[in-house]
CSV table of C-alpha atoms in Angstrom, one decimal:
chain,number,residue,atom,x,y,z
A,1,MET,CA,-43.3,257.9,19.6
A,2,SER,CA,-42.9,254.4,19.3
A,3,GLU,CA,-41.7,253.6,23.1
A,4,VAL,CA,-45.4,255.2,24.2
A,5,SER,CA,-48.0,252.9,24.6
A,6,PRO,CA,-51.6,253.3,23.2
A,7,THR,CA,-52.7,254.0,26.3
A,8,GLN,CA,-49.4,256.9,27.3
A,9,LEU,CA,-50.4,258.9,23.8
A,10,ALA,CA,-54.6,259.2,24.6
A,11,ALA,CA,-53.0,261.1,27.5
A,12,TYR,CA,-51.1,263.5,26.0
A,13,VAL,CA,-53.8,264.0,23.1
A,14,SER,CA,-56.4,264.3,25.3
A,15,GLY,CA,-54.3,266.4,28.2
A,16,GLY,CA,-53.1,268.8,24.8
A,17,ALA,CA,-56.3,269.0,24.2
A,18,PHE,CA,-57.7,270.0,27.4
A,19,VAL,CA,-54.5,272.6,28.2
A,20,LEU,CA,-55.3,274.6,25.2
A,21,ALA,CA,-58.8,274.5,26.0
A,22,PHE,CA,-58.5,276.1,29.3
A,23,VAL,CA,-56.3,279.2,27.9
A,24,PHE,CA,-59.2,279.3,25.2
A,25,GLY,CA,-61.9,279.5,27.7
A,26,ALA,CA,-59.6,282.1,30.6
A,27,VAL,CA,-58.5,283.9,26.6
A,28,GLY,CA,-62.3,284.0,25.9
A,29,ALA,CA,-63.5,285.6,29.5
A,30,LYS,CA,-61.3,288.4,29.1
A,31,THR,CA,-62.0,289.2,25.9
A,32,ASN,CA,-65.3,288.6,26.2
A,33,PHE,CA,-64.6,286.7,23.1
A,34,CYS,CA,-68.6,285.3,21.9
A,35,THR,CA,-69.9,284.2,18.2
A,36,MET,CA,-73.3,284.9,19.0
A,37,GLY,CA,-72.3,288.3,20.6
A,38,ALA,CA,-70.2,288.8,17.5
A,39,VAL,CA,-73.4,288.9,15.0
A,40,ALA,CA,-75.5,290.8,18.1
A,41,ASP,CA,-73.2,293.2,18.6
A,42,TRP,CA,-73.4,293.7,14.5
A,43,VAL,CA,-77.2,293.5,14.0
A,44,ASN,CA,-78.7,295.2,16.6
A,45,MET,CA,-75.6,298.3,17.0
A,46,GLY,CA,-74.0,298.4,14.1
A,47,ASP,CA,-70.5,297.7,15.9
A,48,THR,CA,-68.2,294.7,14.1
A,49,SER,CA,-65.1,295.2,16.6
A,50,ARG,CA,-66.4,291.3,18.0
A,51,LEU,CA,-67.5,289.8,14.5
A,52,ARG,CA,-63.5,291.2,13.6
A,53,MET,CA,-61.9,289.5,16.2
A,54,TRP,CA,-64.2,286.2,15.3
A,55,LEU,CA,-62.5,286.6,11.8
A,56,LEU,CA,-58.8,287.2,12.9
A,57,ALA,CA,-59.1,283.5,14.1
A,58,ILE,CA,-60.5,282.3,11.5
A,59,ALA,CA,-57.6,284.1,9.7
A,60,ILE,CA,-55.0,283.1,11.9
A,61,ALA,CA,-56.7,278.7,11.7
A,62,ILE,CA,-56.6,279.3,8.2
A,63,LEU,CA,-52.7,280.1,8.1
A,64,GLY,CA,-51.6,277.9,10.8
A,65,ALA,CA,-53.4,275.0,9.9
A,66,ASN,CA,-52.1,275.6,6.1
A,67,ALA,CA,-49.0,276.2,6.9
A,68,LEU,CA,-48.4,272.5,9.2
A,69,HIS,CA,-50.4,271.0,5.9
A,70,LEU,CA,-48.0,272.4,3.9
A,71,ALA,CA,-44.7,271.4,6.2
A,72,GLY,CA,-46.3,267.9,5.9
A,73,VAL,CA,-46.6,267.8,10.1
A,74,VAL,CA,-50.8,267.2,9.8
A,75,ASP,CA,-53.0,266.4,7.2
A,76,LEU,CA,-56.8,268.6,6.3
A,77,SER,CA,-57.5,266.0,4.2
A,78,LYS,CA,-57.9,263.5,7.5
A,79,SER,CA,-60.6,265.6,9.1
A,80,ILE,CA,-63.8,265.3,8.8
A,81,TYR,CA,-65.1,268.7,6.8
A,82,GLN,CA,-63.1,268.1,3.5
A,83,ALA,CA,-65.2,264.8,2.6
A,84,PRO,CA,-66.1,264.5,-1.0
A,85,ARG,CA,-69.7,264.4,0.3
A,86,PHE,CA,-71.0,267.9,0.2
A,87,THR,CA,-74.1,267.4,2.2
A,88,TRP,CA,-75.7,270.8,1.5
A,89,LEU,CA,-79.1,270.6,3.3
A,90,SER,CA,-77.3,269.9,6.4
A,91,TYR,CA,-75.2,272.5,6.6
A,92,LEU,CA,-77.8,275.2,5.3
A,93,VAL,CA,-80.6,273.7,8.2
A,94,GLY,CA,-78.2,272.8,11.1
A,95,GLY,CA,-76.5,276.1,10.2
A,96,GLY,CA,-79.4,277.8,10.8
A,97,LEU,CA,-80.6,275.8,13.5
A,98,PHE,CA,-77.7,275.9,15.1
A,99,GLY,CA,-78.3,280.3,14.5
A,100,ILE,CA,-81.3,280.2,15.8
A,101,GLY,CA,-80.6,278.2,19.0
A,102,MET,CA,-77.6,280.3,20.7
A,103,THR,CA,-79.3,283.5,20.4
A,104,LEU,CA,-81.8,282.0,22.6
A,105,GLY,CA,-79.3,280.0,24.2
A,106,SER,CA,-77.1,283.2,25.5
A,107,GLY,CA,-73.8,281.7,23.4
A,108,CYS,CA,-73.1,279.1,20.8
A,109,GLY,CA,-71.4,275.5,23.2
A,110,SER,CA,-68.1,277.1,23.9
A,111,LYS,CA,-69.9,280.8,25.5
A,112,THR,CA,-72.3,278.2,27.2
A,113,LEU,CA,-69.1,276.1,28.5
A,114,ILE,CA,-67.6,279.7,29.1
A,115,ARG,CA,-70.4,281.2,31.1
A,116,ILE,CA,-70.5,277.8,33.0
A,117,GLY,CA,-67.3,278.4,34.1
A,118,GLY,CA,-67.8,282.2,35.0
A,119,GLY,CA,-71.1,280.7,37.5
A,120,ASN,CA,-74.2,281.1,35.1
A,121,LEU,CA,-77.4,278.6,35.7
A,122,LYS,CA,-78.8,278.7,33.0
A,123,SER,CA,-75.7,277.6,31.0
A,124,VAL,CA,-76.0,274.5,33.0
A,125,VAL,CA,-79.1,274.0,31.4
A,126,VAL,CA,-78.0,275.1,27.6
A,127,PHE,CA,-75.3,272.4,28.4
A,128,MET,CA,-77.8,269.5,29.6
A,129,PHE,CA,-80.3,269.8,26.8
A,130,LEU,CA,-77.5,270.8,24.2
A,131,GLY,CA,-76.0,267.4,24.6
A,132,VAL,CA,-79.2,265.0,25.0
A,133,ALA,CA,-79.6,266.7,22.0
A,134,ALA,CA,-76.7,266.0,20.3
A,135,TYR,CA,-76.8,262.4,21.5
A,136,MET,CA,-80.6,262.2,20.2
A,137,THR,CA,-79.3,263.5,16.6
A,138,LEU,CA,-75.8,261.0,17.1
A,139,LYS,CA,-77.5,257.7,17.4
A,140,GLY,CA,-81.4,259.0,18.1
A,141,LEU,CA,-84.4,260.0,17.5
A,142,PHE,CA,-83.5,263.2,15.7
A,143,GLY,CA,-80.8,260.7,14.4
A,144,ALA,CA,-83.2,259.3,11.7
A,145,PHE,CA,-84.3,262.3,10.8
A,146,ARG,CA,-81.0,264.0,10.0
A,147,ALA,CA,-79.3,260.4,8.0
A,148,GLY,CA,-82.5,259.9,6.3
A,149,VAL,CA,-84.1,263.7,5.2
A,150,LEU,CA,-81.5,265.9,5.3
A,151,GLU,CA,-78.1,264.1,4.3
A,152,GLY,CA,-80.4,262.8,1.2
A,153,ALA,CA,-79.9,265.8,-0.4
A,154,SER,CA,-76.2,266.4,-0.8
A,155,ILE,CA,-73.4,266.1,-3.7
A,156,SER,CA,-71.5,263.7,-4.0
A,157,LEU,CA,-67.8,266.2,-5.3
A,158,ALA,CA,-65.5,264.1,-7.4
A,159,GLY,CA,-63.2,265.0,-4.5
A,160,ASN,CA,-62.5,266.4,-1.6
A,161,GLN,CA,-64.5,269.5,-1.7
A,162,ASP,CA,-62.0,272.1,-0.3
A,163,LEU,CA,-61.5,275.3,-1.8
A,164,PRO,CA,-58.3,274.4,-3.4
A,165,ALA,CA,-59.0,270.6,-4.3
A,166,ILE,CA,-62.4,272.4,-6.1
A,167,PHE,CA,-60.1,274.9,-8.0
A,168,ALA,CA,-57.6,272.8,-8.7
A,169,ARG,CA,-59.9,270.5,-11.1
A,170,LEU,CA,-61.7,273.0,-12.4
A,171,LEU,CA,-59.2,275.3,-13.5
A,172,GLY,CA,-56.2,273.0,-13.2
A,173,GLY,CA,-52.4,273.6,-11.5
A,174,GLU,CA,-51.4,272.2,-8.6
A,175,LEU,CA,-53.3,271.5,-5.3
A,176,LYS,CA,-50.6,272.9,-3.5
A,177,THR,CA,-50.4,276.1,-5.1
A,178,TRP,CA,-54.1,276.4,-4.9
A,179,ILE,CA,-53.4,275.4,-1.5
A,180,ILE,CA,-51.2,278.3,-1.1
A,181,ALA,CA,-53.1,281.0,-2.9
A,182,VAL,CA,-56.0,280.0,-1.3
A,183,SER,CA,-55.1,280.4,2.3
A,184,LEU,CA,-53.1,283.8,1.7
A,185,LEU,CA,-55.9,285.3,0.0
A,186,PHE,CA,-58.3,284.3,2.7
A,187,GLY,CA,-55.9,284.6,5.7
A,188,GLY,CA,-54.8,287.9,4.3
A,189,GLY,CA,-57.7,289.1,3.0
A,190,LEU,CA,-59.1,288.6,6.8
A,191,ILE,CA,-56.3,290.5,8.3
A,192,ALA,CA,-56.8,293.1,6.3
A,193,PHE,CA,-60.4,293.6,6.8
A,194,VAL,CA,-60.0,293.7,11.0
A,195,TYR,CA,-57.4,296.0,10.8
A,196,ALA,CA,-58.9,297.8,8.9
A,197,SER,CA,-61.5,298.9,12.2
A,198,LYS,CA,-60.0,301.5,14.3
A,199,GLU,CA,-61.6,300.5,17.0
A,200,VAL,CA,-59.8,296.7,17.0
A,201,ARG,CA,-56.4,299.1,16.1
A,202,GLN,CA,-56.9,300.3,19.4
A,203,ASN,CA,-58.4,297.6,21.9
A,204,PHE,CA,-56.2,294.7,22.3
A,205,ASP,CA,-58.6,292.6,23.3
A,206,PHE,CA,-59.3,292.3,19.8
A,207,THR,CA,-56.5,291.1,19.0
A,208,LEU,CA,-55.7,289.2,21.9
A,209,GLY,CA,-59.0,287.0,21.5
A,210,GLY,CA,-58.8,286.4,17.9
A,211,VAL,CA,-55.5,285.5,18.3
A,212,VAL,CA,-55.6,282.9,21.1
A,213,VAL,CA,-58.1,281.4,19.7
A,214,GLY,CA,-56.9,281.4,15.9
A,215,LEU,CA,-53.9,279.4,17.4
A,216,VAL,CA,-55.5,277.0,19.8
A,217,ILE,CA,-57.1,275.4,16.8
A,218,VAL,CA,-53.6,274.6,14.8
A,219,ALA,CA,-52.3,273.8,18.1
A,220,GLY,CA,-55.2,271.4,18.3
A,221,TRP,CA,-54.7,270.5,14.5
A,222,TYR,CA,-51.0,269.6,15.7
A,223,VAL,CA,-52.0,267.4,18.9
A,224,SER,CA,-54.2,266.0,17.7
A,225,GLY,CA,-52.6,265.1,14.3
A,226,LYS,CA,-49.3,265.4,14.9
A,227,ILE,CA,-48.5,263.4,18.9
A,228,GLY,CA,-52.0,261.1,18.2
A,229,TYR,CA,-51.5,260.2,15.1
A,230,VAL,CA,-50.2,256.4,15.0
A,231,ALA,CA,-49.8,255.1,11.0
A,232,GLU,CA,-50.2,251.6,11.5
A,233,ASP,CA,-52.3,250.2,14.9
A,234,PRO,CA,-50.7,246.9,16.0
A,235,LYS,CA,-54.9,245.8,16.0
A,236,THR,CA,-56.3,247.0,13.2
A,237,LEU,CA,-53.2,247.6,11.1
A,238,GLU,CA,-55.4,250.4,9.8
A,239,GLU,CA,-53.8,254.5,10.3
A,240,VAL,CA,-55.6,255.5,13.6
A,241,PHE,CA,-55.1,259.0,15.5
A,242,VAL,CA,-56.3,257.9,19.0
A,243,ALA,CA,-58.3,259.6,21.7
A,244,THR,CA,-61.0,260.7,18.8
A,245,SER,CA,-64.6,260.2,18.2
A,246,SER,CA,-64.7,260.3,14.6
A,247,GLY,CA,-61.5,258.3,14.4
A,248,ARG,CA,-60.4,261.2,12.2
A,249,MET,CA,-57.9,263.9,12.9
A,250,GLU,CA,-59.4,266.8,15.1
A,251,SER,CA,-59.5,269.9,16.2
A,252,PHE,CA,-61.4,272.0,18.8
A,253,SER,CA,-65.5,271.8,18.5
A,254,PHE,CA,-67.9,271.5,20.9
A,255,VAL,CA,-71.2,270.0,20.4
A,256,ALA,CA,-71.0,266.6,19.6
A,257,PRO,CA,-68.3,266.5,22.8
A,258,MET,CA,-70.4,267.9,25.0
A,259,ALA,CA,-73.2,264.4,24.1
A,260,PHE,CA,-69.8,262.1,24.1
A,261,THR,CA,-68.9,264.3,27.8
A,262,LEU,CA,-72.7,263.1,29.7
A,263,GLU,CA,-72.0,259.6,28.1
A,264,TYR,CA,-68.5,259.5,29.1
A,265,LEU,CA,-69.7,260.7,32.7
A,266,MET,CA,-72.7,258.0,32.7
A,267,PHE,CA,-71.3,255.2,31.6
A,268,TRP,CA,-67.7,255.9,33.7
A,269,THR,CA,-67.6,252.2,35.0
A,270,ASP,CA,-66.9,250.9,31.6
A,271,THR,CA,-63.3,250.7,31.4
A,272,SER,CA,-62.9,250.5,27.7
A,273,ARG,CA,-64.4,254.6,27.1
A,274,ILE,CA,-61.5,257.0,27.7
A,275,VAL,CA,-61.2,261.5,27.9
A,276,THR,CA,-61.1,261.8,24.0
A,277,PHE,CA,-59.8,265.0,22.5
A,278,GLY,CA,-63.5,266.6,22.6
A,279,ILE,CA,-64.6,265.3,26.7
A,280,ALA,CA,-60.9,267.4,27.2
A,281,SER,CA,-61.8,270.3,25.5
A,282,ALA,CA,-65.1,271.1,27.1
A,283,ALA,CA,-63.7,270.5,30.4
A,284,GLY,CA,-61.4,272.6,29.8
A,285,VAL,CA,-63.6,275.7,29.0
A,286,VAL,CA,-65.0,275.6,31.7
A,287,ALA,CA,-62.0,274.7,34.2
A,288,GLY,CA,-59.9,277.9,32.1
A,289,SER,CA,-62.9,280.6,32.5
A,290,ALA,CA,-64.0,279.2,36.4
A,291,ALA,CA,-60.0,280.1,37.0
A,292,TYR,CA,-60.2,283.8,35.3
A,293,ALA,CA,-63.6,284.3,36.9
A,294,LEU,CA,-62.2,283.6,40.4
A,295,ALA,CA,-58.7,284.9,39.7
A,296,THR,CA,-60.5,288.5,38.9
A,297,ARG,CA,-63.3,287.9,41.2
A,298,THR,CA,-65.7,288.3,38.9
A,299,PHE,CA,-67.0,284.7,40.0
A,300,ARG,CA,-71.3,285.1,39.8
A,301,TRP,CA,-73.5,283.0,40.1
A,302,GLU,CA,-76.8,283.6,37.3
A,303,SER,CA,-79.7,281.8,36.8
A,304,PHE,CA,-83.6,282.2,35.2
A,305,ARG,CA,-85.5,285.6,35.0
A,306,ASP,CA,-88.7,283.4,34.3
A,307,ALA,CA,-90.7,280.6,32.6
A,308,GLU,CA,-89.9,282.6,29.0
A,309,ASP,CA,-86.3,282.4,29.8
A,310,THR,CA,-85.9,279.5,30.8
A,311,ALA,CA,-88.4,277.3,27.8
A,312,ASN,CA,-85.9,280.1,26.1
A,313,HIS,CA,-82.5,278.0,26.9
A,314,MET,CA,-83.9,274.8,26.6
A,315,ILE,CA,-85.2,275.2,23.0
A,316,GLY,CA,-82.1,276.8,22.2
A,317,GLY,CA,-79.7,273.9,23.7
A,318,ILE,CA,-82.1,271.4,21.9
A,319,LEU,CA,-81.5,273.8,18.5
A,320,MET,CA,-78.5,274.0,19.2
A,321,GLY,CA,-77.3,270.1,19.7
A,322,PHE,CA,-79.1,269.4,16.6
A,323,GLY,CA,-78.0,271.9,14.8
A,324,GLY,CA,-74.2,271.4,15.7
A,325,VAL,CA,-74.6,268.1,15.1
A,326,THR,CA,-76.2,267.9,11.6
A,327,ALA,CA,-73.5,270.5,9.7
A,328,LEU,CA,-70.9,269.0,11.3
A,329,GLY,CA,-70.0,271.8,13.9
A,330,CYS,CA,-70.8,274.7,15.2
A,331,THR,CA,-69.8,278.9,15.7
A,332,VAL,CA,-65.5,276.8,16.4
A,333,GLY,CA,-66.1,273.3,14.9
A,334,GLN,CA,-66.9,274.6,11.5
A,335,GLY,CA,-66.4,278.7,11.8
A,336,ILE,CA,-62.8,278.2,13.0
A,337,THR,CA,-61.4,274.5,12.7
A,338,GLY,CA,-63.5,273.3,9.5
A,339,PHE,CA,-62.6,276.7,8.5
A,340,SER,CA,-58.9,276.3,8.6
A,341,THR,CA,-59.5,274.0,6.3
A,342,LEU,CA,-61.3,276.1,3.6
A,343,ALA,CA,-63.8,273.6,3.1
A,344,LEU,CA,-66.6,274.7,0.9
A,345,GLY,CA,-69.2,273.2,3.9
A,346,SER,CA,-67.8,275.0,6.9
A,347,ILE,CA,-67.8,278.4,5.0
A,348,VAL,CA,-71.4,277.7,4.2
A,349,THR,CA,-72.5,276.3,7.7
A,350,PHE,CA,-70.9,279.6,8.6
A,351,ALA,CA,-73.1,281.7,6.3
A,352,ALA,CA,-76.0,279.9,7.7
A,353,ILE,CA,-75.5,280.2,11.9
A,354,ILE,CA,-74.6,283.8,10.8
A,355,ALA,CA,-78.3,284.4,9.0
A,356,GLY,CA,-80.4,282.3,11.5
A,357,SER,CA,-78.9,283.8,14.2
A,358,ALA,CA,-79.2,287.6,13.2
A,359,ALA,CA,-83.0,286.4,12.1
A,360,THR,CA,-83.7,285.5,15.8
A,361,MET,CA,-82.7,288.4,16.6
A,362,LYS,CA,-84.8,291.0,13.9
A,363,TRP,CA,-87.7,288.8,15.7
A,364,GLN,CA,-86.9,289.3,19.0
A,365,TYR,CA,-86.9,292.7,18.4
A,366,TRP,CA,-89.9,292.5,15.9
A,367,ARG,CA,-92.1,291.4,18.9
A,368,MET,CA,-90.9,293.2,21.9
A,369,MET,CA,-91.6,296.6,19.0
A,370,HIS,CA,-95.5,295.3,18.5
B,1,MET,CA,-79.4,310.5,40.6
B,2,ASN,CA,-82.7,311.1,38.9
B,3,PHE,CA,-84.1,309.0,35.4
B,4,ASP,CA,-87.1,309.4,33.5
B,5,LYS,CA,-87.5,305.4,32.3
B,6,ASP,CA,-86.4,302.5,34.6
B,7,LEU,CA,-85.4,299.4,32.8
B,8,ASP,CA,-85.3,295.9,34.2
B,9,ALA,CA,-82.8,293.9,32.6
B,10,ARG,CA,-81.9,291.7,35.4
B,11,GLY,CA,-81.9,288.0,34.3
B,12,LEU,CA,-81.5,288.5,31.0
B,13,ASN,CA,-78.5,287.5,28.6
B,14,CYS,CA,-77.7,289.1,25.4
B,15,PRO,CA,-78.7,290.2,23.3
B,16,LEU,CA,-82.2,291.1,25.5
B,17,PRO,CA,-80.2,293.6,27.6
B,18,ILE,CA,-79.6,295.5,24.6
B,19,LEU,CA,-82.5,295.1,22.8
B,20,ARG,CA,-84.8,295.9,25.9
B,21,ALA,CA,-82.5,299.0,26.0
B,22,LYS,CA,-83.5,300.0,22.5
B,23,LYS,CA,-86.9,300.2,22.5
B,24,ALA,CA,-87.3,301.6,26.0
B,25,LEU,CA,-84.8,304.7,24.0
B,26,ASN,CA,-87.4,304.6,21.1
B,27,ASP,CA,-90.3,305.4,23.5
B,28,MET,CA,-88.3,308.4,25.0
B,29,GLN,CA,-87.4,312.1,24.2
B,30,SER,CA,-84.2,313.3,23.7
B,31,GLY,CA,-82.3,314.0,26.8
B,32,GLN,CA,-84.0,312.1,28.6
B,33,ILE,CA,-82.1,309.8,31.1
B,34,LEU,CA,-82.6,305.8,30.9
B,35,ARG,CA,-81.8,303.4,34.5
B,36,ILE,CA,-81.1,299.9,33.7
B,37,THR,CA,-80.2,297.3,36.4
B,38,ALA,CA,-78.2,294.0,34.6
B,39,THR,CA,-76.6,291.4,36.0
B,40,ASP,CA,-75.0,289.3,33.1
B,41,PRO,CA,-71.7,290.5,34.1
B,42,GLY,CA,-71.3,290.6,29.4
B,43,SER,CA,-73.5,293.9,29.5
B,44,VAL,CA,-71.1,296.2,31.4
B,45,LYS,CA,-69.5,296.1,27.4
B,46,ASP,CA,-72.4,296.0,25.2
B,47,PHE,CA,-73.5,299.1,26.9
B,48,GLN,CA,-70.3,301.2,26.6
B,49,ALA,CA,-70.3,299.3,23.4
B,50,PHE,CA,-74.0,300.0,22.4
B,51,CYS,CA,-73.6,304.2,23.9
B,52,LYS,CA,-70.4,304.1,21.2
B,53,GLN,CA,-72.5,303.4,18.0
B,54,THR,CA,-75.4,305.0,19.3
B,55,GLY,CA,-74.7,308.3,20.2
B,56,ASN,CA,-76.5,308.1,23.3
B,57,GLU,CA,-74.4,309.6,26.4
B,58,LEU,CA,-73.4,307.2,28.8
B,59,LEU,CA,-73.8,308.7,31.7
B,60,SER,CA,-72.5,305.7,34.4
B,61,GLN,CA,-72.1,302.2,34.9
B,62,THR,CA,-72.2,300.9,38.7
B,63,GLU,CA,-72.1,298.0,40.6
B,64,GLU,CA,-74.9,297.3,43.2
B,65,ASN,CA,-75.9,294.8,45.8
B,66,LYS,CA,-74.1,292.1,42.4
B,67,GLU,CA,-76.4,294.3,40.4
B,68,PHE,CA,-75.1,296.3,37.5
B,69,VAL,CA,-76.7,299.7,37.3
B,70,VAL,CA,-75.9,301.9,33.8
B,71,LEU,CA,-77.5,305.6,33.5
B,72,MET,CA,-77.4,306.5,29.6
B,73,LYS,CA,-78.7,309.9,28.1
B,74,ARG,CA,-81.4,309.3,25.3
B,75,LYS,CA,-79.1,311.6,22.2
């Protein structure tokens, strides 16, 4: 890649992210991949098929990401997820609020983009509120609370927060051995659990959705961590992952990228700004979902039912924007991408999102019955 | 086909159509028929899964004027 200019390299990264996100959007629309729907099916009707599809994506992402790491293709410790600072309150509060928000707002960040592609105007409103709230949490009013209060409750670990590193510190042994053991335990265990269901074995859509989403996350790591990696930037003499907003190695996540998409559109004439991995991912999911909807003639306009429905989606967007940035990711960003690095914070956030979403559904039903 | 209760779930997205259907079925007698009208494309698969899981009988699913009409018999 030494002959390739940084501009070209950035185009490869954002182009790669767009293509992968396009596949994510199309397959997500076809297979009804939905993390909120996964919780809803489980809580409201005892059906775990879509939850298993999500778990399959996590399993594939864990196995693929760690295989790339062990082969020396990417270095997962260069992502944001494994950092030694364990911001436990941010994971719990951010995850919980994200779970509440996605239930009120007809789905998580990626589902919002998939719904936009299918013609859902409510999701356009969710996108706007989510993006603005995420930006306010990154740099604005909510950011002061996030950084000043929530992140104050953190533990600085002696090393990285991924489970293999924690086990290696506590129990001894080689880090590499622990990476293999934990990856196989989680990856293999989840796959065994997923296919213990007859419903999943019989309906290929669950396998298709889980495997493709998982592979898209792994490929995202490759695009950012291999193609976009520059060991020494000629300007700064430091290593850099081109076309990222975090400066670190990235794969798919959808909350902060919505804020950066809005920012990019609003600062369009500022030529120093480029289409990053995250911005390309948001656009790719909408395009993939729209292509699927148009090809299958399932595109349809949807709008709000009433004032309460409108308010729920606005609040849902705000909670997802705040929660997603605070917890360092959404059901995909922490729930699959972060989880694939085996970071403890990602697993805590994953559980907090599910708890927040399940509690909201219970509350919605209780409210209906009383 | 005749029905005993009519549920308007138009304009609602997951999980609300399912929750409202659960509530409606809760107020009905065994053998009675519930008609649901929805506009969320995702609700089509949701109602199939719901009937499979809960044992309520899915009598029909049709699309009329860009709306999804479901008939289900309470178990």
